[in-house]
PDB file of C-alpha atoms and ligand atoms in Angstrom:
ATOM      1  CA  MET V   1      32.535  82.960 100.015  1.00 69.00           C
ATOM      2  CA  GLU V   2      34.197  81.928  96.768  1.00 73.00           C
ATOM      3  CA  PRO V   3      36.531  84.614  95.357  1.00 70.00           C
ATOM      4  CA  ALA V   4      35.186  86.198  92.164  1.00 70.00           C
ATOM      5  CA  PRO V   5      36.673  84.512  89.089  1.00 71.00           C
ATOM      6  CA  ARG V   6      39.462  86.553  87.513  1.00 81.00           C
ATOM      7  CA  ARG V   7      38.604  88.436  84.386  1.00 88.00           C
ATOM      8  CA  ARG V   8      40.434  87.195  81.310  1.00 97.00           C
ATOM      9  CA  THR V   9      41.545  89.800  78.806  1.00 98.00           C
ATOM     10  CA  LEU V  10      42.243  89.299  75.119  1.00 98.00           C
ATOM     11  CA  VAL V  11      44.387  92.003  73.530  1.00 98.00           C
ATOM     12  CA  LEU V  12      43.880  91.839  69.800  1.00 98.00           C
ATOM     13  CA  VAL V  13      46.752  93.673  68.135  1.00 98.00           C
ATOM     14  CA  ALA V  14      46.087  95.009  64.645  1.00 98.00           C
ATOM     15  CA  HIS V  15      48.996  96.847  63.042  1.00 98.00           C
ATOM     16  CA  PRO V  16      50.058  96.433  59.386  1.00 97.00           C
ATOM     17  CA  ASP V  17      53.753  96.833  60.262  1.00 97.00           C
ATOM     18  CA  LEU V  18      54.363  96.142  63.938  1.00 97.00           C
ATOM     19  CA  PRO V  19      58.195  96.152  63.675  1.00 96.00           C
ATOM     20  CA  ALA V  20      57.953  99.761  62.463  1.00 97.00           C
ATOM     21  CA  SER V  21      55.453 100.743  65.150  1.00 97.00           C
ATOM     22  CA  ARG V  22      56.459 102.811  68.152  1.00 96.00           C
ATOM     23  CA  VAL V  23      53.234 103.076  70.129  1.00 97.00           C
ATOM     24  CA  THR V  24      51.299  99.882  69.384  1.00 98.00           C
ATOM     25  CA  ALA V  25      54.404  97.689  69.621  1.00 97.00           C
ATOM     26  CA  HIS V  26      55.350  99.232  72.965  1.00 96.00           C
ATOM     27  CA  LEU V  27      51.870  98.656  74.426  1.00 97.00           C
ATOM     28  CA  ALA V  28      51.594  95.130  73.017  1.00 98.00           C
ATOM     29  CA  GLU V  29      54.911  94.154  74.575  1.00 97.00           C
ATOM     30  CA  ALA V  30      53.992  95.707  77.927  1.00 96.00           C
ATOM     31  CA  ALA V  31      50.580  93.982  77.957  1.00 97.00           C
ATOM     32  CA  GLY V  32      52.331  90.641  77.456  1.00 95.00           C
ATOM     33  CA  ALA V  33      53.577  90.794  81.053  1.00 94.00           C
ATOM     34  CA  LEU V  34      50.092  91.089  82.557  1.00 95.00           C
ATOM     35  CA  GLU V  35      48.396  88.156  84.239  1.00 94.00           C
ATOM     36  CA  ASP V  36      45.225  86.678  82.782  1.00 95.00           C
ATOM     37  CA  THR V  37      45.971  88.457  79.529  1.00 97.00           C
ATOM     38  CA  THR V  38      46.411  86.970  76.077  1.00 97.00           C
ATOM     39  CA  VAL V  39      48.143  89.195  73.530  1.00 98.00           C
ATOM     40  CA  HIS V  40      47.178  88.114  70.045  1.00 98.00           C
ATOM     41  CA  ASP V  41      48.881  89.800  67.086  1.00 98.00           C
ATOM     42  CA  LEU V  42      46.754  89.293  63.981  1.00 98.00           C
ATOM     43  CA  ALA V  43      49.610  89.927  61.534  1.00 97.00           C
ATOM     44  CA  ALA V  44      51.828  87.354  63.270  1.00 97.00           C
ATOM     45  CA  ALA V  45      49.020  84.797  63.540  1.00 98.00           C
ATOM     46  CA  TYR V  46      48.006  85.186  59.904  1.00 98.00           C
ATOM     47  CA  PRO V  47      50.964  86.357  57.794  1.00 96.00           C
ATOM     48  CA  ASP V  48      49.000  85.442  54.664  1.00 96.00           C
ATOM     49  CA  GLY V  49      45.945  87.367  55.893  1.00 95.00           C
ATOM     50  CA  ARG V  50      43.786  84.229  56.015  1.00 97.00           C
ATOM     51  CA  ILE V  51      42.003  84.410  59.354  1.00 98.00           C
ATOM     52  CA  SER V  52      40.946  81.235  61.160  1.00 98.00           C
ATOM     53  CA  VAL V  53      37.400  82.154  62.103  1.00 98.00           C
ATOM     54  CA  THR V  54      36.994  79.204  64.481  1.00 98.00           C
ATOM     55  CA  ASP V  55      40.236  80.036  66.331  1.00 98.00           C
ATOM     56  CA  GLU V  56      39.242  83.685  66.633  1.00 98.00           C
ATOM     57  CA  GLN V  57      35.758  82.858  67.860  1.00 98.00           C
ATOM     58  CA  ARG V  58      37.186  80.420  70.420  1.00 98.00           C
ATOM     59  CA  LEU V  59      39.550  83.111  71.710  1.00 98.00           C
ATOM     60  CA  LEU V  60      36.649  85.524  72.069  1.00 98.00           C
ATOM     61  CA  VAL V  61      34.556  82.994  73.980  1.00 98.00           C
ATOM     62  CA  GLU V  62      37.481  82.234  76.310  1.00 97.00           C
ATOM     63  CA  HIS V  63      37.934  85.867  77.390  1.00 98.00           C
ATOM     64  CA  ASP V  64      35.731  88.341  79.250  1.00 97.00           C
ATOM     65  CA  ARG V  65      37.265  91.583  78.082  1.00 98.00           C
ATOM     66  CA  ILE V  66      38.259  92.209  74.475  1.00 98.00           C
ATOM     67  CA  VAL V  67      40.828  94.921  73.790  1.00 98.00           C
ATOM     68  CA  TRP V  68      41.442  96.224  70.307  1.00 98.00           C
ATOM     69  CA  LEU V  69      44.940  97.698  70.198  1.00 98.00           C
ATOM     70  CA  PHE V  70      45.496  99.498  66.918  1.00 98.00           C
ATOM     71  CA  PRO V  71      46.782 102.687  65.279  1.00 98.00           C
ATOM     72  CA  TRP V  72      44.072 105.022  63.994  1.00 98.00           C
ATOM     73  CA  HIS V  73      44.161 104.686  60.205  1.00 98.00           C
ATOM     74  CA  TRP V  74      42.016 106.816  57.941  1.00 98.00           C
ATOM     75  CA  TYR V  75      39.634 107.697  60.754  1.00 98.00           C
ATOM     76  CA  SER V  76      38.996 104.039  61.445  1.00 98.00           C
ATOM     77  CA  VAL V  77      40.539 100.710  62.328  1.00 98.00           C
ATOM     78  CA  PRO V  78      43.343  99.253  60.144  1.00 98.00           C
ATOM     79  CA  SER V  79      42.121  97.006  57.335  1.00 97.00           C
ATOM     80  CA  ALA V  80      43.216  93.795  59.119  1.00 97.00           C
ATOM     81  CA  LEU V  81      40.928  94.586  62.033  1.00 98.00           C
ATOM     82  CA  LYS V  82      38.076  95.443  59.676  1.00 98.00           C
ATOM     83  CA  ALA V  83      38.625  92.085  57.885  1.00 98.00           C
ATOM     84  CA  TRP V  84      38.621  90.380  61.296  1.00 98.00           C
ATOM     85  CA  MET V  85      35.307  92.071  62.155  1.00 98.00           C
ATOM     86  CA  ASP V  86      33.762  91.101  58.810  1.00 98.00           C
ATOM     87  CA  GLN V  87      34.754  87.451  59.120  1.00 98.00           C
ATOM     88  CA  VAL V  88      34.595  86.734  62.847  1.00 98.00           C
ATOM     89  CA  LEU V  89      31.603  88.769  64.041  1.00 98.00           C
ATOM     90  CA  VAL V  90      29.107  86.822  61.987  1.00 98.00           C
ATOM     91  CA  TYR V  91      25.388  86.092  62.199  1.00 98.00           C
ATOM     92  CA  GLY V  92      24.596  83.327  64.690  1.00 98.00           C
ATOM     93  CA  PHE V  93      27.786  84.033  66.659  1.00 98.00           C
ATOM     94  CA  ALA V  94      27.903  87.751  67.313  1.00 98.00           C
ATOM     95  CA  TYR V  95      24.383  88.833  66.427  1.00 98.00           C
ATOM     96  CA  GLY V  96      21.064  87.531  65.110  1.00 98.00           C
ATOM     97  CA  ALA V  97      19.360  84.277  66.067  1.00 98.00           C
ATOM     98  CA  GLY V  98      21.550  82.460  68.596  1.00 97.00           C
ATOM     99  CA  GLY V  99      24.258  85.086  68.217  1.00 98.00           C
ATOM    100  CA  THR V 100      24.906  85.743  71.875  1.00 98.00           C
ATOM    101  CA  ALA V 101      28.561  84.672  72.221  1.00 98.00           C
ATOM    102  CA  LEU V 102      29.748  88.194  73.059  1.00 98.00           C
ATOM    103  CA  HIS V 103      26.921  89.263  75.316  1.00 98.00           C
ATOM    104  CA  GLY V 104      28.145  90.914  78.519  1.00 98.00           C
ATOM    105  CA  LYS V 105      31.786  91.152  77.421  1.00 98.00           C
ATOM    106  CA  GLU V 106      33.599  94.456  77.567  1.00 98.00           C
ATOM    107  CA  LEU V 107      35.152  96.026  74.486  1.00 98.00           C
ATOM    108  CA  GLN V 108      38.095  98.318  75.236  1.00 98.00           C
ATOM    109  CA  LEU V 109      39.653 100.359  72.452  1.00 98.00           C
ATOM    110  CA  VAL V 110      43.288 101.402  72.774  1.00 98.00           C
ATOM    111  CA  THR V 111      44.398 103.506  69.858  1.00 98.00           C
ATOM    112  CA  SER V 112      46.717 106.317  68.835  1.00 98.00           C
ATOM    113  CA  THR V 113      46.411 109.107  66.312  1.00 98.00           C
ATOM    114  CA  GLY V 114      48.831 111.268  64.381  1.00 98.00           C
ATOM    115  CA  GLY V 115      46.594 114.309  64.826  1.00 97.00           C
ATOM    116  CA  PRO V 116      46.598 116.221  68.115  1.00 97.00           C
ATOM    117  CA  GLU V 117      43.512 116.140  70.321  1.00 97.00           C
ATOM    118  CA  SER V 118      42.565 119.696  69.267  1.00 97.00           C
ATOM    119  CA  SER V 119      42.245 118.524  65.647  1.00 98.00           C
ATOM    120  CA  TYR V 120      39.442 116.142  66.627  1.00 98.00           C
ATOM    121  CA  ALA V 121      36.772 118.815  67.087  1.00 98.00           C
ATOM    122  CA  PRO V 122      34.045 120.336  64.892  1.00 98.00           C
ATOM    123  CA  ASP V 123      36.226 123.394  64.300  1.00 97.00           C
ATOM    124  CA  GLY V 124      39.476 121.423  64.233  1.00 98.00           C
ATOM    125  CA  HIS V 125      41.548 120.098  61.327  1.00 97.00           C
ATOM    126  CA  ASN V 126      39.660 116.792  61.217  1.00 98.00           C
ATOM    127  CA  GLY V 127      36.193 118.307  61.661  1.00 98.00           C
ATOM    128  CA  PHE V 128      34.789 115.590  63.915  1.00 98.00           C
ATOM    129  CA  THR V 129      35.267 114.478  67.483  1.00 98.00           C
ATOM    130  CA  MET V 130      36.743 111.066  68.217  1.00 98.00           C
ATOM    131  CA  GLY V 131      33.411 110.097  69.787  1.00 97.00           C
ATOM    132  CA  GLU V 132      31.630 110.871  66.514  1.00 98.00           C
ATOM    133  CA  LEU V 133      34.158 108.943  64.453  1.00 98.00           C
ATOM    134  CA  LEU V 134      33.866 105.952  66.779  1.00 98.00           C
ATOM    135  CA  ALA V 135      30.095 105.714  66.250  1.00 98.00           C
ATOM    136  CA  PRO V 136      30.349 102.633  63.958  1.00 98.00           C
ATOM    137  CA  ILE V 137      32.290 100.784  66.656  1.00 98.00           C
ATOM    138  CA  ALA V 138      29.791 101.883  69.307  1.00 98.00           C
ATOM    139  CA  ALA V 139      27.032 100.509  67.072  1.00 98.00           C
ATOM    140  CA  THR V 140      29.005  97.268  66.622  1.00 98.00           C
ATOM    141  CA  ALA V 141      29.378  96.890  70.384  1.00 98.00           C
ATOM    142  CA  ASN V 142      25.686  97.574  70.754  1.00 98.00           C
ATOM    143  CA  LEU V 143      24.594  95.008  68.182  1.00 98.00           C
ATOM    144  CA  THR V 144      26.894  92.341  69.589  1.00 98.00           C
ATOM    145  CA  GLY V 145      25.882  92.954  73.206  1.00 98.00           C
ATOM    146  CA  MET V 146      29.290  94.187  74.346  1.00 98.00           C
ATOM    147  CA  ARG V 147      29.800  97.120  76.713  1.00 98.00           C
ATOM    148  CA  LEU V 148      32.050  99.699  75.084  1.00 98.00           C
ATOM    149  CA  ALA V 149      34.443 101.073  77.688  1.00 98.00           C
ATOM    150  CA  GLU V 150      35.818 104.610  77.491  1.00 97.00           C
ATOM    151  CA  PRO V 151      38.456 104.410  74.721  1.00 98.00           C
ATOM    152  CA  LEU V 152      42.071 105.073  75.611  1.00 98.00           C
ATOM    153  CA  VAL V 153      43.566 107.317  72.938  1.00 98.00           C
ATOM    154  CA  LEU V 154      47.079 108.685  72.598  1.00 98.00           C
ATOM    155  CA  PHE V 155      46.623 111.761  70.419  1.00 98.00           C
ATOM    156  CA  GLY V 156      49.571 113.234  68.542  1.00 97.00           C
ATOM    157  CA  ALA V 157      51.424 109.932  68.714  1.00 96.00           C
ATOM    158  CA  ARG V 158      54.059 110.804  66.162  1.00 90.00           C
ATOM    159  CA  THR V 159      55.318 113.769  68.143  1.00 93.00           C
ATOM    160  CA  ALA V 160      54.759 112.303  71.624  1.00 95.00           C
ATOM    161  CA  SER V 161      57.932 112.307  73.734  1.00 95.00           C
ATOM    162  CA  ASP V 162      59.258 109.091  75.251  1.00 95.00           C
ATOM    163  CA  GLU V 163      57.989 110.380  78.581  1.00 95.00           C
ATOM    164  CA  GLU V 164      54.469 110.916  77.202  1.00 95.00           C
ATOM    165  CA  LEU V 165      54.525 107.472  75.651  1.00 95.00           C
ATOM    166  CA  GLY V 166      55.679 106.007  78.967  1.00 96.00           C
ATOM    167  CA  LEU V 167      52.820 107.717  80.821  1.00 96.00           C
ATOM    168  CA  HIS V 168      50.350 106.465  78.234  1.00 97.00           C
ATOM    169  CA  ALA V 169      51.707 102.920  78.625  1.00 97.00           C
ATOM    170  CA  GLU V 170      51.323 103.194  82.400  1.00 96.00           C
ATOM    171  CA  ARG V 171      47.717 104.332  81.984  1.00 96.00           C
ATOM    172  CA  CYS V 172      47.076 101.486  79.577  1.00 97.00           C
ATOM    173  CA  LEU V 173      48.573  98.847  81.870  1.00 96.00           C
ATOM    174  CA  ALA V 174      46.664 100.190  84.870  1.00 96.00           C
ATOM    175  CA  LEU V 175      43.459  99.985  82.867  1.00 94.00           C
ATOM    176  CA  LEU V 176      44.147  96.448  81.674  1.00 94.00           C
ATOM    177  CA  ALA V 177      45.216  95.261  85.111  1.00 92.00           C
ATOM    178  CA  ALA V 178      42.091  96.711  86.777  1.00 87.00           C
TER     179      ALA V 178
HETATM  180  C1  FMN I 201      47.838 104.461  56.596  1.00 76.24           C
HETATM  181  C2  FMN I 201      47.817 105.437  57.720  1.00 76.24           C
HETATM  182  C3  FMN I 201      46.658 106.152  57.984  1.00 76.24           C
HETATM  183  C4  FMN I 201      46.612 107.062  59.054  1.00 76.24           C
HETATM  184  N1  FMN I 201      45.460 107.738  59.273  1.00 76.24           N
HETATM  185  C5  FMN I 201      45.390 108.617  60.306  1.00 76.24           C
HETATM  186  C6  FMN I 201      44.170 109.318  60.574  1.00 76.24           C
HETATM  187  O1  FMN I 201      43.145 109.136  59.924  1.00 76.24           O
HETATM  188  N2  FMN I 201      44.167 110.211  61.596  1.00 76.24           N
HETATM  189  C7  FMN I 201      45.270 110.423  62.392  1.00 76.24           C
HETATM  190  O2  FMN I 201      45.192 111.242  63.324  1.00 76.24           O
HETATM  191  N3  FMN I 201      46.433 109.742  62.174  1.00 76.24           N
HETATM  192  C8  FMN I 201      46.510 108.855  61.155  1.00 76.24           C
HETATM  193  N4  FMN I 201      47.669 108.155  60.934  1.00 76.24           N
HETATM  194  C9  FMN I 201      48.790 108.276  61.906  1.00 76.24           C
HETATM  195  C10 FMN I 201      48.795 107.073  62.866  1.00 76.24           C
HETATM  196  O3  FMN I 201      47.575 106.993  63.593  1.00 76.24           O
HETATM  197  C11 FMN I 201      49.972 107.118  63.840  1.00 76.24           C
HETATM  198  O4  FMN I 201      51.157 107.194  63.108  1.00 76.24           O
HETATM  199  C12 FMN I 201      49.963 105.879  64.738  1.00 76.24           C
HETATM  200  O5  FMN I 201      48.909 105.962  65.661  1.00 76.24           O
HETATM  201  C13 FMN I 201      51.264 105.705  65.502  1.00 76.24           C
HETATM  202  O6  FMN I 201      51.215 104.410  66.113  1.00 76.24           O
HETATM  203  P1  FMN I 201      52.326 103.296  65.809  1.00 76.24           P
HETATM  204  O7  FMN I 201      53.641 103.847  66.313  1.00 76.24           O
HETATM  205  O8  FMN I 201      51.889 102.083  66.550  1.00 76.24           O
HETATM  206  O9  FMN I 201      52.324 103.068  64.317  1.00 76.24           O
HETATM  207  C14 FMN I 201      47.752 107.256  59.863  1.00 76.24           C
HETATM  208  C15 FMN I 201      48.929 106.548  59.579  1.00 76.24           C
HETATM  209  C16 FMN I 201      48.961 105.649  58.530  1.00 76.24           C
HETATM  210  C17 FMN I 201      50.240 104.882  58.255  1.00 76.24           C
END
């Protein structure tokens, strides 16, 4: 029997200032060592912010699992990732008539927050759970035919010890290598 084809993973990195990042930069660098994995930093690819839609769509088509690696900014994705969504996930490609390019792919979110996990609760500082706040992304995955995997979140990133960050990176790599 033929061995199953290996799953190709695209890690889309969206951070407005990666050199100043602790968490995202660490994970992006670690993911670069994985097989069958393309790490694609949006800020490095498009320093002027002008996204090549055809290049981005080609990358999506070439991979089976799409990872969004980003810091949690204002209860959402950073603006560069939102711009990427607006421009790349268009009618006829990602949804609508003929828009089946992403069907069956997996969408994996890897993010980190400043707030501790306890703050993401109805009675917590932020008033909503992470699952509630991620509803627009769940709806996006739904519309585009992607399976949204359980998000990997490092809560309290700013105060996380090096050891906690290391454990989180191990979890992330294990997930991506699976
Ligand atoms: C512009 C901006 C907005 C942020 N918004 C949030 C937020 O809504 N909730 C939260 O818990 N942390 C928020 N943070 C904290 C970041 O999520 C945190 O610093 C980041 O995950 C750390 O990752 P990094 O080292 O890769 O930058 C924000 C930080 C910045 C700079």
